[in-house]
Short mmCIF file of N, CA and C in Angstrom, two decimals:
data_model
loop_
_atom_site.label_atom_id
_atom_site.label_comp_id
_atom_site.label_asym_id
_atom_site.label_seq_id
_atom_site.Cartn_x
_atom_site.Cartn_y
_atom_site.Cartn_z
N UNK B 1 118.65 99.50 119.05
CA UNK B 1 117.73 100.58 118.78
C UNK B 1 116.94 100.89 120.04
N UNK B 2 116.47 102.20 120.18
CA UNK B 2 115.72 102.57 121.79
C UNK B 2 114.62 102.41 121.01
N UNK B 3 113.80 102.45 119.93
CA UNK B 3 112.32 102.40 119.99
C UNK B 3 112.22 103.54 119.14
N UNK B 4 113.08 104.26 118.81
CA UNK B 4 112.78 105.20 118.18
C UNK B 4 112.74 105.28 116.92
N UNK B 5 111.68 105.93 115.70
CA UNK B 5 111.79 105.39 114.33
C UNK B 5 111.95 107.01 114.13
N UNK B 6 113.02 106.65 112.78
CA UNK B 6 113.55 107.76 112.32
C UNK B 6 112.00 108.69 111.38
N UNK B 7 111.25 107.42 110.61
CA UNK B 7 109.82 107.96 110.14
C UNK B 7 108.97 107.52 110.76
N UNK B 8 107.67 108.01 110.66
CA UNK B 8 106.09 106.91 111.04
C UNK B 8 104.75 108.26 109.85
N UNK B 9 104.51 107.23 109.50
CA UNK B 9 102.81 107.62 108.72
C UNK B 9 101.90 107.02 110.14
N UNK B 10 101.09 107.88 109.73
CA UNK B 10 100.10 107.92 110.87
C UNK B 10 98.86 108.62 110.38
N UNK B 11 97.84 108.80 110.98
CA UNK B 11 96.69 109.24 110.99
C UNK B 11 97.21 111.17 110.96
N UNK B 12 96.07 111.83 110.06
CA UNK B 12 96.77 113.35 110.48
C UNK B 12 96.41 113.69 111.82
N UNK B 13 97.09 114.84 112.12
CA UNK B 13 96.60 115.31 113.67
C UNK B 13 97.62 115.07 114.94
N UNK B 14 98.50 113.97 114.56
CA UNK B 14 99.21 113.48 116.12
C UNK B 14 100.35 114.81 115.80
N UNK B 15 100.54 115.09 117.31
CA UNK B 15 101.29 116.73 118.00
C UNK B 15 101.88 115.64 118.81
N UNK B 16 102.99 116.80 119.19
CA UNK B 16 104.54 116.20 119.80
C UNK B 16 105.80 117.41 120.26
N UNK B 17 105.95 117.74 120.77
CA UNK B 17 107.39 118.50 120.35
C UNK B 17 108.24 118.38 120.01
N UNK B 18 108.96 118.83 118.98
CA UNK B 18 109.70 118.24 118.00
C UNK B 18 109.01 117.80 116.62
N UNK B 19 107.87 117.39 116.53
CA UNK B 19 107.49 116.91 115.57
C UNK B 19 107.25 117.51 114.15
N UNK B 20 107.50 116.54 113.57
CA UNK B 20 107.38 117.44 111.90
C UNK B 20 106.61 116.94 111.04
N UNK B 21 105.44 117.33 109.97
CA UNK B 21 104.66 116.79 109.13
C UNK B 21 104.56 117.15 107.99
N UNK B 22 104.15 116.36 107.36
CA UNK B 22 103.72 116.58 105.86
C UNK B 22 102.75 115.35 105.15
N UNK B 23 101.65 115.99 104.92
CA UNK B 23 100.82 115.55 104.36
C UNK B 23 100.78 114.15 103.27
N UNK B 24 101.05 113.39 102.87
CA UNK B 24 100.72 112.48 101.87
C UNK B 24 100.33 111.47 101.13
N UNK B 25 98.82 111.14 101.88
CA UNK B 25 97.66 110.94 101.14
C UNK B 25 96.67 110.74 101.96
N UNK B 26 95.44 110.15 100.96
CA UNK B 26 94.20 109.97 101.57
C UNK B 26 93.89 108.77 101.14
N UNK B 27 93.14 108.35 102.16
CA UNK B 27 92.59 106.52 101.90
C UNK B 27 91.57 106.57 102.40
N UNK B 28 89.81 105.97 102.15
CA UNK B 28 88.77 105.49 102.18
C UNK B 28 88.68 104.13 102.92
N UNK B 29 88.03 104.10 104.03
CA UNK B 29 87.78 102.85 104.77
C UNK B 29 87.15 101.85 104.01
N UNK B 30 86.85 100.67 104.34
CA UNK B 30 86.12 99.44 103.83
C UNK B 30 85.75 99.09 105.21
N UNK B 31 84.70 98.04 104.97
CA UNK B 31 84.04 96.93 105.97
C UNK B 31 85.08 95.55 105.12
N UNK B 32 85.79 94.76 106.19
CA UNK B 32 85.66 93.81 105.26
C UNK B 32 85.41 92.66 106.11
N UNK B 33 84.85 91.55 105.71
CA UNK B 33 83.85 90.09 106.50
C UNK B 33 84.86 88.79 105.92
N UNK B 34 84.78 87.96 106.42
CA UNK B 34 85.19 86.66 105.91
C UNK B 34 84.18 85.93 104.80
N UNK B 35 85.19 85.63 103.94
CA UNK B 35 84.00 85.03 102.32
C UNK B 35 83.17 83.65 103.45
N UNK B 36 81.91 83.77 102.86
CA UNK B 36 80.66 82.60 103.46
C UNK B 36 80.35 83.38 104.97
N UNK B 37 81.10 84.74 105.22
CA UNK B 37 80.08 85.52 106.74
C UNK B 37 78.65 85.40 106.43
N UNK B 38 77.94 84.86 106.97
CA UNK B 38 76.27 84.70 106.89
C UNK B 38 75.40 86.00 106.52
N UNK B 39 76.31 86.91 107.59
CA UNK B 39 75.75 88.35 107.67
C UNK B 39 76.42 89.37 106.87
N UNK B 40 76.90 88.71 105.77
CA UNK B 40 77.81 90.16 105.07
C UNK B 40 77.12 91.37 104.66
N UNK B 41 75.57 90.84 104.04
CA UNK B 41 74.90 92.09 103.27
C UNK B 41 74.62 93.36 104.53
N UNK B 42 74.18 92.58 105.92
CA UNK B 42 74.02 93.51 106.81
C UNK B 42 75.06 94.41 107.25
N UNK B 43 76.25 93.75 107.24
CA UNK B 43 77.85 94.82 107.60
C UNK B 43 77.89 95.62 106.81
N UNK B 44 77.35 95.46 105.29
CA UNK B 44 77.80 96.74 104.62
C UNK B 44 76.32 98.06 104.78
N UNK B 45 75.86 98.11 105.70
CA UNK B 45 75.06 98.88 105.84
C UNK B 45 75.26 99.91 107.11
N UNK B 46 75.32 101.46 106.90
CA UNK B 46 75.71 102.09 107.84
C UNK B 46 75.18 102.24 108.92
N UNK B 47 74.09 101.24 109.28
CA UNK B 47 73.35 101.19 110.70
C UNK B 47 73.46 99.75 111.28
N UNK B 48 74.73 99.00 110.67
CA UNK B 48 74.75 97.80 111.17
C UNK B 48 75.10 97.64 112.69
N UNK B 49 74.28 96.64 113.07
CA UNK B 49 74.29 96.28 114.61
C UNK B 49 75.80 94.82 114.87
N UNK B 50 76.27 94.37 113.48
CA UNK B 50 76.49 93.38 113.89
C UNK B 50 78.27 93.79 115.02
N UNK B 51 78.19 92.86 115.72
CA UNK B 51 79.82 92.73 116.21
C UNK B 51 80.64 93.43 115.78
N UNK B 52 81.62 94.05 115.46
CA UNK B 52 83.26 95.03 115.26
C UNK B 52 84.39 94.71 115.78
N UNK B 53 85.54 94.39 114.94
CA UNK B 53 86.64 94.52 115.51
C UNK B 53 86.81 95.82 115.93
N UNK B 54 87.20 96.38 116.78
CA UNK B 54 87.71 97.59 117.36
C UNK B 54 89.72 97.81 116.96
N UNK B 55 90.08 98.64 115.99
CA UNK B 55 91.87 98.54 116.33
C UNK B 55 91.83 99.51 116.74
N UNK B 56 93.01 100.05 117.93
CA UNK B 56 93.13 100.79 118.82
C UNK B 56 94.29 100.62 119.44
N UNK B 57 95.20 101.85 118.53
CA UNK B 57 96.76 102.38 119.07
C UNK B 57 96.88 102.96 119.67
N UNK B 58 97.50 103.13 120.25
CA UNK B 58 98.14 104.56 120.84
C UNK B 58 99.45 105.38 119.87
N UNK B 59 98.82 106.38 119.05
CA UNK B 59 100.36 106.31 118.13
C UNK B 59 101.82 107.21 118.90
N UNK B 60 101.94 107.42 118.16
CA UNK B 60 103.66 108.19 118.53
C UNK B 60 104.05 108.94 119.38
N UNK B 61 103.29 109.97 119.32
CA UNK B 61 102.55 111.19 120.12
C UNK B 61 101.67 110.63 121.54
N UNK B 62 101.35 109.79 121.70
CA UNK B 62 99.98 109.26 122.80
C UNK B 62 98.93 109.51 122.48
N UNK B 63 98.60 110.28 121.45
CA UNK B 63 97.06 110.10 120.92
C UNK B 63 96.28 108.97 120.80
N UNK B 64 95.19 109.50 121.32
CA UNK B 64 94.40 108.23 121.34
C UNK B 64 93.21 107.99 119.55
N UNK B 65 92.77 107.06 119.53
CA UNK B 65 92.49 107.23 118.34
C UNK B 65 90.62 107.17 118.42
N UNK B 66 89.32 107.47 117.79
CA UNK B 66 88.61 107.89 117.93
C UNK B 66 87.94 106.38 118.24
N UNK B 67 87.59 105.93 119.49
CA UNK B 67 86.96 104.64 119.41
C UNK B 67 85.31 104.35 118.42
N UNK B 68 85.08 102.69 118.13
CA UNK B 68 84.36 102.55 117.13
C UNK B 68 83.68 102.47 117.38
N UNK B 69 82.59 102.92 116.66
CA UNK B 69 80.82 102.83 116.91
C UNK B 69 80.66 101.67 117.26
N UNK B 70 79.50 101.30 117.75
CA UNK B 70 78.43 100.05 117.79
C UNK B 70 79.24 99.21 118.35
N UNK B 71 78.61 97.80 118.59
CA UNK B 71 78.78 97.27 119.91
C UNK B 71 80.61 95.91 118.98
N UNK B 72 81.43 96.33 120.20
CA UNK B 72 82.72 96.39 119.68
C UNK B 72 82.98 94.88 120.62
N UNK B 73 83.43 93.69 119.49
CA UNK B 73 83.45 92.13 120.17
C UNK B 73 84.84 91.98 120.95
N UNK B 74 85.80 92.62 119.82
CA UNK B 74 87.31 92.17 120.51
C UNK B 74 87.88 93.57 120.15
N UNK B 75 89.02 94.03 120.64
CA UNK B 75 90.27 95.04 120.50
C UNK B 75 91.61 94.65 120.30
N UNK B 76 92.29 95.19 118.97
CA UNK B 76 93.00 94.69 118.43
C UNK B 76 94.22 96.25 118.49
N UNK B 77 95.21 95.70 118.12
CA UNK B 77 96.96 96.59 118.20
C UNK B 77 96.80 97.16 116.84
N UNK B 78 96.16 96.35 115.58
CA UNK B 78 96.47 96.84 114.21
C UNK B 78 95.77 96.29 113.24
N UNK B 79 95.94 97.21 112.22
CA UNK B 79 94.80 96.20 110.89
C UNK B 79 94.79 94.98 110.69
N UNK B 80 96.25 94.76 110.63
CA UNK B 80 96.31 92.83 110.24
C UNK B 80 95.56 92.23 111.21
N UNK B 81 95.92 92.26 112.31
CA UNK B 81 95.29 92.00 113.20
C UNK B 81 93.98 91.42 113.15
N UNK B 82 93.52 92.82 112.58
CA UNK B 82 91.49 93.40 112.29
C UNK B 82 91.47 92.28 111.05
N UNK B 83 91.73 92.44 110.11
CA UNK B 83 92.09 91.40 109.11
C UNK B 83 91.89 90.01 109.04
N UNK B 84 92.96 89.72 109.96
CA UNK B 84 92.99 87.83 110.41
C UNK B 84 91.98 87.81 111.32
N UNK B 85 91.60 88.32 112.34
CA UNK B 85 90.32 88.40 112.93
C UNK B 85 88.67 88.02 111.96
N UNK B 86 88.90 88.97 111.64
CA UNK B 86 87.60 88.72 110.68
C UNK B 86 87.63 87.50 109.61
N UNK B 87 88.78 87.52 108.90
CA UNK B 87 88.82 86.22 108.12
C UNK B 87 88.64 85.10 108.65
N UNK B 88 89.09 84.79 110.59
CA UNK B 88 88.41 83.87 110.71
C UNK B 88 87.34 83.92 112.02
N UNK B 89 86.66 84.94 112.03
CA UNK B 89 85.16 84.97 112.58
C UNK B 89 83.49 85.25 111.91
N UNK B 90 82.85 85.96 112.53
CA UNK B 90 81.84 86.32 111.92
C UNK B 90 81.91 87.84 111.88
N UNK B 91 82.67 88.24 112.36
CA UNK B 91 83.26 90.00 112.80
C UNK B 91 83.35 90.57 111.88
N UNK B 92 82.96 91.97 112.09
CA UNK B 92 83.38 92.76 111.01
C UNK B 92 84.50 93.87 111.00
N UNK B 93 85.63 94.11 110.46
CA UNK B 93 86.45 94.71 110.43
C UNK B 93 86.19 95.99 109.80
N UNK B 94 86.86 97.44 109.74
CA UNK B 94 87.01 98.14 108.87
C UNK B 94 88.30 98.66 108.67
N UNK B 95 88.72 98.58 107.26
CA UNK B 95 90.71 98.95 107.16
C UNK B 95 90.10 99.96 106.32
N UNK B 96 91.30 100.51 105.68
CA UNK B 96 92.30 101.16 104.73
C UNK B 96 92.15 99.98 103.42
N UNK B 97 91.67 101.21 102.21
CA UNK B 97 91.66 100.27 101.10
C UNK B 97 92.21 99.72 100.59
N UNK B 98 93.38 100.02 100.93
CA UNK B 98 94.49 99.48 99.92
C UNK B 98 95.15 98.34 100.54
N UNK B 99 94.98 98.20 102.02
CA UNK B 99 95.23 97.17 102.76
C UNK B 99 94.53 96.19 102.62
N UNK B 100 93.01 96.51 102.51
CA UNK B 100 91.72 95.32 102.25
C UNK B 100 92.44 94.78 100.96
N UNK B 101 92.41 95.25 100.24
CA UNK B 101 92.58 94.77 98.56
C UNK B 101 93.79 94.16 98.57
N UNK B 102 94.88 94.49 99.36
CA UNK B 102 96.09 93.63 99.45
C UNK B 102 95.83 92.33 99.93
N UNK B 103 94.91 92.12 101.08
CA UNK B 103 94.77 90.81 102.19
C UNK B 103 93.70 90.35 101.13
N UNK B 104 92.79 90.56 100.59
CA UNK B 104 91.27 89.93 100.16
C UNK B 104 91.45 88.97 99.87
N UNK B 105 92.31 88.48 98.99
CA UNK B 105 92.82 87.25 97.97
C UNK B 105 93.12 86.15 99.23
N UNK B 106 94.16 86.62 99.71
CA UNK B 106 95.10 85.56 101.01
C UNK B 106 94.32 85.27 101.96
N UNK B 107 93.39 86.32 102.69
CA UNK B 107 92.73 85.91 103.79
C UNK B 107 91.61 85.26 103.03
N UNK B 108 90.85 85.34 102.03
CA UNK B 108 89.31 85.13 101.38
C UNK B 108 88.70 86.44 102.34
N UNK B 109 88.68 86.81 101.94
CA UNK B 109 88.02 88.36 103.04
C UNK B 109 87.05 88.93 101.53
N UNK B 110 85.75 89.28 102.18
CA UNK B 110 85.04 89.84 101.18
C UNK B 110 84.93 91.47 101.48
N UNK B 111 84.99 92.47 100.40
CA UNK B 111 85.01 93.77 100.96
C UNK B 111 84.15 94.70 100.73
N UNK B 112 83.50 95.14 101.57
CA UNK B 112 82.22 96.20 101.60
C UNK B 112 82.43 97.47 101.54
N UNK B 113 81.99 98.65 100.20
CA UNK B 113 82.23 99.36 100.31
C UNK B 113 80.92 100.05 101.71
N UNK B 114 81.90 101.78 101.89
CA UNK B 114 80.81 102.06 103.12
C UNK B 114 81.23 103.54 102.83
N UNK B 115 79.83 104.12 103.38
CA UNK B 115 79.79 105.78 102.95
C UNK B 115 80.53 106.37 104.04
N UNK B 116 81.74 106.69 104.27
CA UNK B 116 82.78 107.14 104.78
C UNK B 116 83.99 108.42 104.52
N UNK B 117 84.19 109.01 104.69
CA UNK B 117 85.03 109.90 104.24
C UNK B 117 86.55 109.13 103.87
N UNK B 118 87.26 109.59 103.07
CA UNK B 118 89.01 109.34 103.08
C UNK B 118 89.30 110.10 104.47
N UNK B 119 90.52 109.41 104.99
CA UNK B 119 91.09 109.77 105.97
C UNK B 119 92.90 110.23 105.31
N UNK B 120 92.80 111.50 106.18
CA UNK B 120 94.52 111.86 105.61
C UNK B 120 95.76 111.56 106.21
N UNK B 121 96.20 110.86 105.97
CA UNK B 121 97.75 109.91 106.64
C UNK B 121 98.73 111.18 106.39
N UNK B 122 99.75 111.65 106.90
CA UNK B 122 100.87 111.82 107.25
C UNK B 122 102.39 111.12 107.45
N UNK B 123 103.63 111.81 106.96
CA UNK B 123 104.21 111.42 107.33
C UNK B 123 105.29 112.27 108.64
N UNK B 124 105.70 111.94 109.63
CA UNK B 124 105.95 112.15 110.51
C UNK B 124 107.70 112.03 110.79
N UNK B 125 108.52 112.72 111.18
CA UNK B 125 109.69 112.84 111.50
C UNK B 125 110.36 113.59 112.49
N UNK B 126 110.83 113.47 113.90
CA UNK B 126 111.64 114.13 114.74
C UNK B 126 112.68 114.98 114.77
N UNK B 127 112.67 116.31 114.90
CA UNK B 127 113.40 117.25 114.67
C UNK B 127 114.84 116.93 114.82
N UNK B 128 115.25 115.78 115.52
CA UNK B 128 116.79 115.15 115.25
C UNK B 128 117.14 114.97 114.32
N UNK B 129 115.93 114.89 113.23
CA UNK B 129 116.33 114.41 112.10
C UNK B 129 116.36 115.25 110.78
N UNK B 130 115.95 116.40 111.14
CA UNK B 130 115.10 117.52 109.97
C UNK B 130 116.35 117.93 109.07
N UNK B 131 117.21 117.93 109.70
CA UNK B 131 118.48 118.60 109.01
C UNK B 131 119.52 117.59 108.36
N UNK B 132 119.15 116.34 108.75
CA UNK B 132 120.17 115.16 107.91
C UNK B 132 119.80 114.50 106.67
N UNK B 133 120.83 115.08 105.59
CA UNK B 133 120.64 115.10 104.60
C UNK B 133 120.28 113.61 103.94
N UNK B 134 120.51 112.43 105.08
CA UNK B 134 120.38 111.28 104.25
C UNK B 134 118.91 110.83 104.52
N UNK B 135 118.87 111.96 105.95
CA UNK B 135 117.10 111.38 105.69
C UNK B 135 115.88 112.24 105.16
N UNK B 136 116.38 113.30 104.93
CA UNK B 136 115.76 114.38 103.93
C UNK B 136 115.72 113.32 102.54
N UNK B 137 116.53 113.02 102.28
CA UNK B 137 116.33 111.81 101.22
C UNK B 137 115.49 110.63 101.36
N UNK B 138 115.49 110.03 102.24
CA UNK B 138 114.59 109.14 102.75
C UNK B 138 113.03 109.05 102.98
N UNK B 139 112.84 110.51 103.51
CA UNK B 139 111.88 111.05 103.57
C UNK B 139 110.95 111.14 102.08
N UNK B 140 112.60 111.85 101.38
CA UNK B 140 111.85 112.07 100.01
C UNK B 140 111.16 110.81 99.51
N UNK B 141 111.82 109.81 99.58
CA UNK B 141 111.60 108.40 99.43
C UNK B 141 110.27 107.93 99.13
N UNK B 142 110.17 107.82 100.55
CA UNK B 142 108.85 107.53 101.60
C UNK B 142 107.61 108.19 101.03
N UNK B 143 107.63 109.17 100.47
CA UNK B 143 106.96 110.50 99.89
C UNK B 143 106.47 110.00 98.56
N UNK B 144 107.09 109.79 97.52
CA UNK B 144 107.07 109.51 96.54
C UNK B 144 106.64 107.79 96.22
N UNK B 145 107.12 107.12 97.53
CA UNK B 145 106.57 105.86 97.32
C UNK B 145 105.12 105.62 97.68
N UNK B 146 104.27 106.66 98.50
CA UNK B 146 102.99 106.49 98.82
C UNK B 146 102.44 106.84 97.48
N UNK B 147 102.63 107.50 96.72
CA UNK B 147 102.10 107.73 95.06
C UNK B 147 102.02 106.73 94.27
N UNK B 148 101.05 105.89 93.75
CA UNK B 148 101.47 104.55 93.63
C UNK B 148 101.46 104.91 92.17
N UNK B 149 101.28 105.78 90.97
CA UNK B 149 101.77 106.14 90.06
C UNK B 149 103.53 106.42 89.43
N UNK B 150 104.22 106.76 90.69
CA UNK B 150 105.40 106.80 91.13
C UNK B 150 106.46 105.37 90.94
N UNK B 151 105.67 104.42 91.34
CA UNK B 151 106.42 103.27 91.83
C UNK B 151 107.64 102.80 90.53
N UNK B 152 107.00 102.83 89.47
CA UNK B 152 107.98 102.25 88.24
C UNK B 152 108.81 103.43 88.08
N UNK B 153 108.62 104.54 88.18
CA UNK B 153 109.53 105.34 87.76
C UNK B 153 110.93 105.11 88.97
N UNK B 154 110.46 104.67 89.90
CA UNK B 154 112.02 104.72 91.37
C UNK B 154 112.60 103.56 91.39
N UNK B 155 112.74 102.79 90.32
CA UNK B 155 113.45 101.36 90.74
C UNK B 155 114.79 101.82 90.38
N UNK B 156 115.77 101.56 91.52
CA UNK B 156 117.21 102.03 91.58
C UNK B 156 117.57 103.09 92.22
N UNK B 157 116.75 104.37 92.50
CA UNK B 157 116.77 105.59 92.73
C UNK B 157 117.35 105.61 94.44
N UNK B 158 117.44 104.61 94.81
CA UNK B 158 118.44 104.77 96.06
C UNK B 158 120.25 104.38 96.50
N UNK B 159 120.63 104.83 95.16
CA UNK B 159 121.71 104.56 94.93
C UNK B 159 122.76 105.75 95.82
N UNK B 160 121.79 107.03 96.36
CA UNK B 160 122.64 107.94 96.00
C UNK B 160 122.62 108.16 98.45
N UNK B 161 122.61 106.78 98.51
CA UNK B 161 122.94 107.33 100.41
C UNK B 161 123.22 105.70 100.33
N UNK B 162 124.63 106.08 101.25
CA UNK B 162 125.58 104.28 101.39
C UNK B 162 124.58 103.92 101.58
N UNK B 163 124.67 102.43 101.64
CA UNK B 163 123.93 101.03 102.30
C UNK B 163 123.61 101.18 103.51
N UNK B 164 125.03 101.31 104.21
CA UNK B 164 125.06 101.43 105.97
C UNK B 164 123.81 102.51 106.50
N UNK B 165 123.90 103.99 106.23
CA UNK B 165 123.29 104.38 106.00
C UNK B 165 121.79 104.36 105.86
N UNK B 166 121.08 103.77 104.97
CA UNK B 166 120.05 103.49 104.57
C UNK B 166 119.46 102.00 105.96
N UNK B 167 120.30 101.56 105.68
CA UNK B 167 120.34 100.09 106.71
C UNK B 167 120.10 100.99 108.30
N UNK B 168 120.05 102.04 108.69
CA UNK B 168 120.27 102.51 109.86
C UNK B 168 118.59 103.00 110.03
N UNK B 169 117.90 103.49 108.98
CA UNK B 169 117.21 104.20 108.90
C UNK B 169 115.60 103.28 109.30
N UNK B 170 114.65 103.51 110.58
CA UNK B 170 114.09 102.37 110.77
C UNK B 170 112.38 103.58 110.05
N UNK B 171 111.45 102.86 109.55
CA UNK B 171 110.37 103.30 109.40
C UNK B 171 108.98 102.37 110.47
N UNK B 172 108.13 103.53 110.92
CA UNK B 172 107.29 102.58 111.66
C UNK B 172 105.81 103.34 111.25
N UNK B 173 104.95 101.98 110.90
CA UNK B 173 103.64 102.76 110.02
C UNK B 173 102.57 102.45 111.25
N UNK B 174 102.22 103.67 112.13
CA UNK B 174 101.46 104.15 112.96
C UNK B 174 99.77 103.86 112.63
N UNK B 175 99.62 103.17 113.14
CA UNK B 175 97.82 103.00 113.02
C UNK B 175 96.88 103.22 114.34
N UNK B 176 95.46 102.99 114.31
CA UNK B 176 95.37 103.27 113.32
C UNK B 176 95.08 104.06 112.35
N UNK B 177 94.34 104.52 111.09
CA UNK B 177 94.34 105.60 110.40
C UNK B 177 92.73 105.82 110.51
N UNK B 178 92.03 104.52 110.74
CA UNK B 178 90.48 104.79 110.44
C UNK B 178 90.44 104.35 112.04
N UNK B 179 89.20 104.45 112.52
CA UNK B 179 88.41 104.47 113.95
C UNK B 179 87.58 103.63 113.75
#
């Protein structure tokens, strides 16, 4: 493989030539701290001074992503990253909710809500690809699997593009989505 992913979700906004988008969904940031952080009540407050993980991609496009307020301890490639960081410091992270709520349990990560807007993710595809019907399917896929209402209804539903095929097809999830 050269590096190249046939999809990527990403933050909205990343430009490219060639590039193709479509909208599909929105997610709400969290603060989240390690369970027994001393300072948790203060992280969830929107004038907190304490420490920040900073994550900071460069996504697909070279966009840069909006660096983080307040005084920033370490810089990280990606949420997990931001994640395992905080689970084992005094740092405070901020993800994607659905990511916090996935890790909370595994890491012990406690999660702060915070007055923030949803941010709108995208999914992203290269005009090499706009016209191939197995990834017009794929796409569809991808589409329908961010709907998490969706999920029980698609078990099996990729019956209809070979294996090989499907096996060819690489996805890469572009972060990050929050700043």
């Amino acid at each position: 493989a050269a590096g190249r992913a046939d999809v990527a979700l990403g933050p909205e906004g990343m430009r490219g030539p060639g590039l193709y988008r479509r909208l599909v969904y929105q997610e709400r940031p969290v603060r989240v701290v390690r369970r027994g952080n001393p300072s948790w009540r203060r992280a969830a407050r929107a004038d907190s001074d304490l420490p920040q993980i900073a994550v900071e991609v460069t996504d697909a496009a070279r966009g840069r992503i909006p660096p983080t307020p307040g005084r920033v301890a370490i810089r990280v490639p990606t949420f997990l990253a931001a994640a395992l960081a905080a689970s084992e410091t005094d740092l405070v992270a901020t993800l994607p909710v659905g990511l916090a709520r996935s890790l909370a349990a595994v890491l012990r990560l406690r999660i702060l809500a915070i007055a923030a807007p949803a941010r709108r993710v995208a999914l992203y595809w290269h005009a090499r690809t706009h016209e191939d019907e197995a990834m017009r399917f794929f796409r569809g896929l991808v589409i329908d699997v961010t709907v998490p209402d969706n999920l029980p209804r698609l078990r099996g539903r990729v019956t209809g593009v070979p294996a090989d095929r499907l096996a060819q097809m690489r996805v890469e999830i572009n972060g990050p989505i929050f700043g």
